[in-house]
Coordinates of C-alpha atoms and ligand atoms in Angstrom, one line a residue:
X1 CA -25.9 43.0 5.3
X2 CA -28.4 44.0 3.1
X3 CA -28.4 40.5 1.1
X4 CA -28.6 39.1 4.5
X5 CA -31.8 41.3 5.7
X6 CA -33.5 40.2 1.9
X7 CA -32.8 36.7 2.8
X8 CA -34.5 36.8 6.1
X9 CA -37.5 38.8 5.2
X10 CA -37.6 35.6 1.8
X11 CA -37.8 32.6 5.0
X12 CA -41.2 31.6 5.0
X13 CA -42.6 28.8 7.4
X14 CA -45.0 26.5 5.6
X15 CA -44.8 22.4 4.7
X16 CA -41.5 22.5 3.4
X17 CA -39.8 24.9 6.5
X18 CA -40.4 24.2 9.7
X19 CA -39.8 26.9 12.1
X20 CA -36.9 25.3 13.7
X21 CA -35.4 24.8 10.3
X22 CA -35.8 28.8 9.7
X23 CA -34.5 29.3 13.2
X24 CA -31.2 27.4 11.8
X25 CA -31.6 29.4 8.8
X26 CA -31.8 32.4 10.9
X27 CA -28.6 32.3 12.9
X28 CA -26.5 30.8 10.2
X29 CA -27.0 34.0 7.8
X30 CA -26.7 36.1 11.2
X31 CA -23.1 34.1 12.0
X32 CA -22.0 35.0 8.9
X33 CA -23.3 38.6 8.3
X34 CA -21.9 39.9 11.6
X35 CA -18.9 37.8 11.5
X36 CA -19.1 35.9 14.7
X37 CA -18.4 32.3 16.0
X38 CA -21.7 31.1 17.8
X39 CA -25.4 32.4 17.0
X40 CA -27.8 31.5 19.4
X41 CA -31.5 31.9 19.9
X42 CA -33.0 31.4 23.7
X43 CA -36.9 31.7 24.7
X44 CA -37.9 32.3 28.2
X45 CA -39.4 29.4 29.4
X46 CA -40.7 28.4 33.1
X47 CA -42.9 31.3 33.7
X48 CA -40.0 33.9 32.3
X49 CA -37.7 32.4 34.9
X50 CA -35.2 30.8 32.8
X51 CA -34.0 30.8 28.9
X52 CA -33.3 28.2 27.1
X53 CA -31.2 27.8 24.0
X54 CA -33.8 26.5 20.8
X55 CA -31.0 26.6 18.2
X56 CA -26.8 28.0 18.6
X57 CA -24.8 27.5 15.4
X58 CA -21.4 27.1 15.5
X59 CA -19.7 28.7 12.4
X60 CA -16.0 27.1 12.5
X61 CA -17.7 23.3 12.5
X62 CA -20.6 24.5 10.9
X63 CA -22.9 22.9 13.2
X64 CA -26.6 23.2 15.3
X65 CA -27.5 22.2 18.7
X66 CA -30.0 22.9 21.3
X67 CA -31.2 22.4 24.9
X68 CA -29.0 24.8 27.5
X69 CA -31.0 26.2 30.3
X70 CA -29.9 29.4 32.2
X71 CA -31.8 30.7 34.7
X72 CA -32.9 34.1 36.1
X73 CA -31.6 33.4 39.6
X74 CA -27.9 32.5 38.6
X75 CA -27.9 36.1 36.3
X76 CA -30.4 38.2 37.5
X77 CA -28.4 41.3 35.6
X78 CA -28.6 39.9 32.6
X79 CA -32.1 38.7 32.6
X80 CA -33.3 42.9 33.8
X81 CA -31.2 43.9 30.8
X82 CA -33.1 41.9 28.4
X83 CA -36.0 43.7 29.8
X84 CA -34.8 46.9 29.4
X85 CA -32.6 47.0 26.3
X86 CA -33.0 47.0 23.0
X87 CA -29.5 45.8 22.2
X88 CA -27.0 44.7 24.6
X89 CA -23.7 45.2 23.1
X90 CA -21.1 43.8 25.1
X91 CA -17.3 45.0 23.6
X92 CA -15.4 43.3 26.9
X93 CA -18.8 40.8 27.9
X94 CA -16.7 39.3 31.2
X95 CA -16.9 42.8 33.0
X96 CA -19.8 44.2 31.1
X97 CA -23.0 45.2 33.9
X98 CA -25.6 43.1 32.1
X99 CA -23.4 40.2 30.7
X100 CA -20.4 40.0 33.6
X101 CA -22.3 37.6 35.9
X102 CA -22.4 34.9 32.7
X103 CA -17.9 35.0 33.0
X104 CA -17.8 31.8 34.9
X105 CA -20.5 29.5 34.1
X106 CA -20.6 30.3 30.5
X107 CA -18.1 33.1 28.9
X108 CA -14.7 31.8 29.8
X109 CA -15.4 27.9 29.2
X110 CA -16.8 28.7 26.0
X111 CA -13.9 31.6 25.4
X112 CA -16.8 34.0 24.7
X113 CA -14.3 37.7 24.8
X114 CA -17.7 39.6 23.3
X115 CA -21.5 39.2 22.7
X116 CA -24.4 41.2 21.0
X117 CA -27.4 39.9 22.5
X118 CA -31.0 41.5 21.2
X119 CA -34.6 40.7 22.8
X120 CA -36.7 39.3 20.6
X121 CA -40.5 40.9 21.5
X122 CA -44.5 39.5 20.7
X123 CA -46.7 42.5 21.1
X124 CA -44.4 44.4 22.6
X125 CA -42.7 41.6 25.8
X126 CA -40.0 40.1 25.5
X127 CA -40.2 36.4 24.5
X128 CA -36.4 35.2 24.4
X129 CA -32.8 36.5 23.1
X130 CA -30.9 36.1 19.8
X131 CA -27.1 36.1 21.1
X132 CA -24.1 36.7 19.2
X133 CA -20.9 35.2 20.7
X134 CA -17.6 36.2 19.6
X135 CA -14.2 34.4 20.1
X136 CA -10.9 36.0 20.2
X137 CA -10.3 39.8 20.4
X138 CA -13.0 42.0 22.6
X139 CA -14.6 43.5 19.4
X140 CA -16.2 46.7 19.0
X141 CA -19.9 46.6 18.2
X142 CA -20.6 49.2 15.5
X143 CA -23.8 51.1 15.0
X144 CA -24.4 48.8 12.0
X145 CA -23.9 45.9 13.8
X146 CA -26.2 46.7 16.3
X147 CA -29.3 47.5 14.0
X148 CA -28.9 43.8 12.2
X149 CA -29.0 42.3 15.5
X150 CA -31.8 43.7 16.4
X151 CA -33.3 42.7 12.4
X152 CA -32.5 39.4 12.9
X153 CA -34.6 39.6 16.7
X154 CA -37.5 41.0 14.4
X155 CA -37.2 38.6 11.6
X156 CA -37.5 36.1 14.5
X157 CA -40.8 36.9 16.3
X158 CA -42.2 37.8 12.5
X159 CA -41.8 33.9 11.3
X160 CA -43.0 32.7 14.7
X161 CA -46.0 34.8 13.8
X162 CA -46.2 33.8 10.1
X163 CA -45.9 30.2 11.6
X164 CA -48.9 30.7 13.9
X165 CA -51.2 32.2 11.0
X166 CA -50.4 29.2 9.2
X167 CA -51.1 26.9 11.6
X168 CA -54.5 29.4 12.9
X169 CA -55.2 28.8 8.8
X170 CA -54.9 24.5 8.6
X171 CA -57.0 24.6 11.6
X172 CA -59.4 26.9 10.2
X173 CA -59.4 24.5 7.1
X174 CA -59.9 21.1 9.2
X175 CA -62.8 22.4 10.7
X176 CA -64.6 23.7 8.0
X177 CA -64.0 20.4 6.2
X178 CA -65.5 18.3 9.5
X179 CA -68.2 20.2 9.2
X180 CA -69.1 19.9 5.7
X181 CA -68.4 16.0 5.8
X182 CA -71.0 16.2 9.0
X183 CA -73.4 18.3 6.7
X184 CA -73.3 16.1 4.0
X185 CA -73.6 12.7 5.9
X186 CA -76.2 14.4 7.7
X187 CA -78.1 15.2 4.1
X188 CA -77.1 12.0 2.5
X189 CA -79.0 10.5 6.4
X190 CA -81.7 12.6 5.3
X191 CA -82.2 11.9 1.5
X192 CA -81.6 8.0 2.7
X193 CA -84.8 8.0 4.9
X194 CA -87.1 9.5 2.7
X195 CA -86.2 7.0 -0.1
X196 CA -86.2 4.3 2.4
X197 CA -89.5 5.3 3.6
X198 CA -90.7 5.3 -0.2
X199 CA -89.5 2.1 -1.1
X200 CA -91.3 0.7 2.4
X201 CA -94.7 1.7 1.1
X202 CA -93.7 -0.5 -2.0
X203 CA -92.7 -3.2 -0.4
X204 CA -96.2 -3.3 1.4
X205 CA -97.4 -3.8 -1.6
X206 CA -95.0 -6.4 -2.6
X207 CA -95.8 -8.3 0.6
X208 CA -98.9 -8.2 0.4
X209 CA -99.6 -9.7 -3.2
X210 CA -97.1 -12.6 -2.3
X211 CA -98.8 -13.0 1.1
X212 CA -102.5 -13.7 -1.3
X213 CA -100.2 -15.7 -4.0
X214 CA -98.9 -18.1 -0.6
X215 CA -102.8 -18.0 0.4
X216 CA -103.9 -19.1 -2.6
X217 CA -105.6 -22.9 -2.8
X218 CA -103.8 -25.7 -5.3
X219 CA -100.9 -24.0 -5.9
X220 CA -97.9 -25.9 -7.3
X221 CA -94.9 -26.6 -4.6
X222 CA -92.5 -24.2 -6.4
X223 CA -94.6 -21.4 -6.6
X224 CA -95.4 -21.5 -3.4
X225 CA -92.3 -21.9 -2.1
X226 CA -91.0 -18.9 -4.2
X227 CA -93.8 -16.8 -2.8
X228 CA -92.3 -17.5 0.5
X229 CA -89.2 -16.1 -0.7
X230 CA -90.2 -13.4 -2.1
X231 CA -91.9 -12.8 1.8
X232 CA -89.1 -13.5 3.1
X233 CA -86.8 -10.7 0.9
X234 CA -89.1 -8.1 1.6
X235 CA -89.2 -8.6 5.5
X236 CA -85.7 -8.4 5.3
X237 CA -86.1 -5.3 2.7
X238 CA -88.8 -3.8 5.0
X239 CA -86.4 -4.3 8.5
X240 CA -83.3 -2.7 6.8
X241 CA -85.8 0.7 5.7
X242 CA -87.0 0.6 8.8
X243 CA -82.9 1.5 10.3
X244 CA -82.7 3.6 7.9
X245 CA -85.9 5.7 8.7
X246 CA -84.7 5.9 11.7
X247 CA -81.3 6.7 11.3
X248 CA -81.9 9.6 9.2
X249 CA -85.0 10.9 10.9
X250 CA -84.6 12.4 14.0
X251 CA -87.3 11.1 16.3
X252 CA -88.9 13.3 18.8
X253 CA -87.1 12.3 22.3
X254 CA -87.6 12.5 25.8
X255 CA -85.0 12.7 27.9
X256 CA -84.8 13.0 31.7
X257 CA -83.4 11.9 34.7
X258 CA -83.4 7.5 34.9
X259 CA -81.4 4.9 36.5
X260 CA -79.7 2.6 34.2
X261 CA -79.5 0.0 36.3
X262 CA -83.5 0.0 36.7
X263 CA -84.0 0.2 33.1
X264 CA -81.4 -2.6 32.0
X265 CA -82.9 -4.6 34.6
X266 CA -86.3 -4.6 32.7
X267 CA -85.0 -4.9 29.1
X268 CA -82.6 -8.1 30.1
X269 CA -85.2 -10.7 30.0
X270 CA -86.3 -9.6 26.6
X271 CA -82.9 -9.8 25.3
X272 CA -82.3 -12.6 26.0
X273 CA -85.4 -14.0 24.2
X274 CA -84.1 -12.0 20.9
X275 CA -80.6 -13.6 21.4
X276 CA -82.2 -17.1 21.5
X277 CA -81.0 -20.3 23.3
X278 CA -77.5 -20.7 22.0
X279 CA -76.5 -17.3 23.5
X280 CA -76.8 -16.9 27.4
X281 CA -76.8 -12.7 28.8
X282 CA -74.8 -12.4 32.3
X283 CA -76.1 -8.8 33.7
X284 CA -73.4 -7.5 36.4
X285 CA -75.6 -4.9 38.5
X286 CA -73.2 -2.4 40.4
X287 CA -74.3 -1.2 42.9
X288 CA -75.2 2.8 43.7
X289 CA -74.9 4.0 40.1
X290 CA -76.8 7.0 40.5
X291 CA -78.7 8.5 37.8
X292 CA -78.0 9.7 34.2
X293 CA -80.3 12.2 32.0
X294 CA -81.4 10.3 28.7
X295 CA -84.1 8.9 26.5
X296 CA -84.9 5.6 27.8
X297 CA -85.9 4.6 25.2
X298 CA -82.9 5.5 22.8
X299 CA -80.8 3.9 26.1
X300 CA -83.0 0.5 25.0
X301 CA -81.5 1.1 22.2
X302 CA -78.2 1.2 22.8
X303 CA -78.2 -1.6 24.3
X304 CA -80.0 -3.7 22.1
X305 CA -77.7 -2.6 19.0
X306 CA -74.6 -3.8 21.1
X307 CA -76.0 -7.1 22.5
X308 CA -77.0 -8.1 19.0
X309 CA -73.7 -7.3 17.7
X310 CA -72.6 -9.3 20.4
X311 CA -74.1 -12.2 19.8
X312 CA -74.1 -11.9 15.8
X313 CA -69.6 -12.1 17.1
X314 CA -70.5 -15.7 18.0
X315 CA -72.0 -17.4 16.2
X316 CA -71.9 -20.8 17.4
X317 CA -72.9 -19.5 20.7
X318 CA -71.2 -18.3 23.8
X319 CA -71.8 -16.0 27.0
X320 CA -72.4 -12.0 26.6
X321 CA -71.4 -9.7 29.5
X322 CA -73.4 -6.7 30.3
X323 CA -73.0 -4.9 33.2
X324 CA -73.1 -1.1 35.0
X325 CA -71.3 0.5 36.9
X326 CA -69.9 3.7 38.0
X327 CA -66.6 5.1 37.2
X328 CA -64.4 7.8 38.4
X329 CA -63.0 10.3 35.5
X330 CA -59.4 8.4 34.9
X331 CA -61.2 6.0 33.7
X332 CA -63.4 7.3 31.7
X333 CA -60.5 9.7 30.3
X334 CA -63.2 12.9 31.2
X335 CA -63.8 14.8 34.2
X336 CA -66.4 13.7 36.7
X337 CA -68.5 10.9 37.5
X338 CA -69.6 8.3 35.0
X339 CA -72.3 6.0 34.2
X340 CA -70.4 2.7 32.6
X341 CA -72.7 0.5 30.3
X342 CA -70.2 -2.6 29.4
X343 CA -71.2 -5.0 26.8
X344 CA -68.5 -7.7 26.4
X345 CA -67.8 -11.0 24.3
X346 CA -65.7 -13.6 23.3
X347 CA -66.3 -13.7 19.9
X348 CA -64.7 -13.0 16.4
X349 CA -63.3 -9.5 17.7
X350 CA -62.1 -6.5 15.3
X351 CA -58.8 -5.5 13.4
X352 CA -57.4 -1.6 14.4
X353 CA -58.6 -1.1 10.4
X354 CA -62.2 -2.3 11.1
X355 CA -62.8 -0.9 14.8
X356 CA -61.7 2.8 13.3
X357 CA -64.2 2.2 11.1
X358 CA -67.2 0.8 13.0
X359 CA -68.8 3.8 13.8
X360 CA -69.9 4.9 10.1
X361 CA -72.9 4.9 9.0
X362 CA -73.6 1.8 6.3
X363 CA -70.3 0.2 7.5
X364 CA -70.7 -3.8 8.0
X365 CA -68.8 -6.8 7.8
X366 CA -71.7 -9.1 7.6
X367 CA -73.1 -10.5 4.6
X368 CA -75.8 -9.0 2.4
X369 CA -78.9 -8.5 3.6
X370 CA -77.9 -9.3 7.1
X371 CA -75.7 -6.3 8.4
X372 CA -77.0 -2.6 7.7
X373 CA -74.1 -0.5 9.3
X374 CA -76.5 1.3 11.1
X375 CA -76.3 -0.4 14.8
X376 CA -73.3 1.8 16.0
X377 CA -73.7 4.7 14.4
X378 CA -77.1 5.2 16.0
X379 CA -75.4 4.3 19.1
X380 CA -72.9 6.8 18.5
X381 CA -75.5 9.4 17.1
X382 CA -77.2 8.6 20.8
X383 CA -74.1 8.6 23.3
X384 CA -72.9 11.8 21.1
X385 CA -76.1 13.7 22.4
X386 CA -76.2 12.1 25.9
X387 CA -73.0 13.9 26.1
X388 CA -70.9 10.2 26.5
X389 CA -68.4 8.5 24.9
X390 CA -67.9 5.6 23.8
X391 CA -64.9 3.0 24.4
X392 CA -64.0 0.2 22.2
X393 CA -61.2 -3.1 23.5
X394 CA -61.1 -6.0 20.9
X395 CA -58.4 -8.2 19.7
X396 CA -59.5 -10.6 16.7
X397 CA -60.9 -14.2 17.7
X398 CA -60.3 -12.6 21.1
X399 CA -63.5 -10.9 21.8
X400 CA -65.0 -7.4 21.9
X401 CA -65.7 -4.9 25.3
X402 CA -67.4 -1.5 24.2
X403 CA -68.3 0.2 27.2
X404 CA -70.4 3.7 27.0
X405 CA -69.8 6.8 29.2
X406 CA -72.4 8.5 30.1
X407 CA -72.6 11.7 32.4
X408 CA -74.0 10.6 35.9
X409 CA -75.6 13.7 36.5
X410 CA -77.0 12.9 40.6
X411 CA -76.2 9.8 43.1
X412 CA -79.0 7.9 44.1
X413 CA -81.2 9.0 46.4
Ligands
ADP501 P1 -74.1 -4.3 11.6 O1 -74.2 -5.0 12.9 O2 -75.4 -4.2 10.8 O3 -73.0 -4.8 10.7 P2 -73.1 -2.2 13.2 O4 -73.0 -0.8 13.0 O5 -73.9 -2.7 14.4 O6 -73.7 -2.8 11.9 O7 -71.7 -2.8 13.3 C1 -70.7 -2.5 12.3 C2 -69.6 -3.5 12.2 O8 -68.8 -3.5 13.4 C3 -70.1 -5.0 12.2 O9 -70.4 -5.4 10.9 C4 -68.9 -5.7 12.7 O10 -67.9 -5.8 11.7 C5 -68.3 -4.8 13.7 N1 -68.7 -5.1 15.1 C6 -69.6 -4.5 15.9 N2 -69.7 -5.1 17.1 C7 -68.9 -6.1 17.1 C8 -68.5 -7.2 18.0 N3 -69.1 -7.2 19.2 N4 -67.6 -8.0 17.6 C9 -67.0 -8.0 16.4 N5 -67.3 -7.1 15.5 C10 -68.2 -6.2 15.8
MG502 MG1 -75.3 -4.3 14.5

């Protein structure tokens, strides 16, 4: 017994040892130690109106099950002794007080002649049973027997607290790692903007000399044209630090109380001058959507950043869907009433790999110097603070839907 009680106290939960398999552990060291056929462990379950069996070893075959259910209103005895005892040693369990009532549904079909059952406690209630079954002669429980059931009841509720630290501890770990990732994207944001807002005063300068070069009178064709490119690069240069200055700096915003409907209604027409001729915008208006709290301005763009994307998925052309409605919370997966902002086409579409990956900052598929990475993740950064979410359906050369959540905070008027 005491090599026993060592081995128990040595079971630690952790990568390697699940709880179930120390559980197993558990009751095959009790079977053996005490000498009995079947070791069971049962945890009340349904409000404390049933137990059922999490592991029983069977010593002769040497093998674990699970699953049995009994329940307090078939042994009502048994379940106010598990309350009350700190051992139940049943010598002759079929007439016993507290284990009698089990004779029929359990003790005789499983040829059960005695049982040692001991509660198993979590600050100080019981939380289930560790049951030792014997076969054959009643036995006599000694004194000795008795205190290493009631070890092995400890040893149990000690792992399931080991178990819990351990899991309190990974969780602990997670989150501190979140938030030092969101610390240093946040800081990288930050360090990004200012460089980017350097290298925009430069490229002032850059423009502007090629700008008087293009100016300049009798120039030779290939200069000239080379000046145009070198205008060219550094509008591009300048629009990309432009995103990033804004990415990274957080621009003073006003939110308040708007209707999106309203608001996509006036941006529409000058979308669809930014998306040109080969790309036509169908906006579905629903009707009633009530009102949301946000920036309308960082709604604009929302937008903007999704109907680009959606036309940048077709290139050759094709139809993009926006529309509004409200949604109940099912849909939304959140509780309450929802503003929907849809944005749909049938373009290239995403892989899982890509649309898990959308959302970060400086991730693009497009080519250099066309994509920055930064559309979505402002659009996140926005949503996130509007207190959305954000939903994302594509299939590849099937088309994208992302549709945005956000909190309708009143009906209209
Ligand atoms: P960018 O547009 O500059 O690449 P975004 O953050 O706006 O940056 O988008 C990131 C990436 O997500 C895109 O490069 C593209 O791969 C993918 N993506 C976004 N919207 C769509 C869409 N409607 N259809 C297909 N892919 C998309
Ligand atoms: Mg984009």
């Amino acid at each position: 017994m005491e090599a026993a009680r060592l081995a128990l106290v040595r079971l630690i939960p952790g990568p390697e040892l699940s709880l179930t398999d120390i559980f197993r552990e558990i009751c095959r060291t009790a079977a053996n130690t005490v000498g009995v056929n079947r070791v069971g462990i049962w945890f009340l379950v349904d409000e404390r109106t049933a137990l059922r069996c999490s592991v029983l070893y069977e010593r002769d075959i040497d093998e674990f099950s699970e699953g049995t259910t009994l329940s307090e209103a078939d042994f009502p005895a048994y379940f106010a002794a598990l309350e009350n005892r700190r051992s139940i040693p049943a010598k002759r369990a079929t007439s016993n007080e507290s284990t009698h009532e089990l004779s029929a549904a359990y003790l005789y079909p499983l040829n059960i002649s005695s049982m040692l059952d001991a509660p198993i406690f979590e600050n100080g209630e019981v939380i289930g049973v560790v049951c030792h079954e014997h076969s054959g002669m009643p036995r006599e429980w000694t004194l000795e027997d008795r205190d290493f059931a009631a070890t092995v009841s400890d040893a149990i509720s000690l792992k399931i607290k080991a178990a819990a630290l351990i899991e309190a501890r990974s969780a602990l770990r997670k989150h501190s790692e979140i938030t030092l990732a969101l610390n240093k994207a946040e800081s990288l944001a930050r360090l990004a903007a200012g460089a980017a807002h350097d290298f925009r005063n430069l490229l002032t300068i850059i423009l502007g000399c090629a700008g008087e070069i293009q100016r300049t009178k009798h120039l030779p064709d290939d200069i000239r044209e080379m000046a145009k490119q070198i205008i060219e690069a550094g509008e591009r240069g300048a629009a990309l630090t432009r995103e990033m200055t804004n990415y990274g700096e957080r621009e003073a915003e006003s939110p308040r109380v708007v209707n999106l409907t309203e608001i996509t209604d006036g941006v529409v027409p000058l979308l669809r001058t930014a998306v040109g001729p080969k790309h036509q915008i169908q906006f579905e208006r629903g009707a009633l959507v009530g009102k949301t709290f946000i920036d309308p301005i960082q709604y604009e763009r929302v937008l903007m950043n999704l109907v680009v994307n959606a036309r940048d998925a077709m290139p050759s052309g094709g139809e993009i869907s926006v529309s509004i409605a409200t949604v109940d919370c099912r849909e939304a997966g959140r509780s309450g009433k929802y503003t929907m902002l849809g944005v749909s086409d049938t373009g290239v579409g995403m892989d899982v790999q890509n649309q898990s990956r959308i959302f970060d900052p400086y991730f693009t598929t497009k080519p250099r110097g066309k994509g920055t990475g930064l559309g979505l993740a402002v659009v996140k950064r926005i949503v996130d603070r509007a207190g959305g979410s954000i939903d994302v359906t594509s299939a590849v050369d099937h088309g994208t839907t992302i549709r945005v959540y956000f909190p309708r905070i009143a009906c209209d008027a």
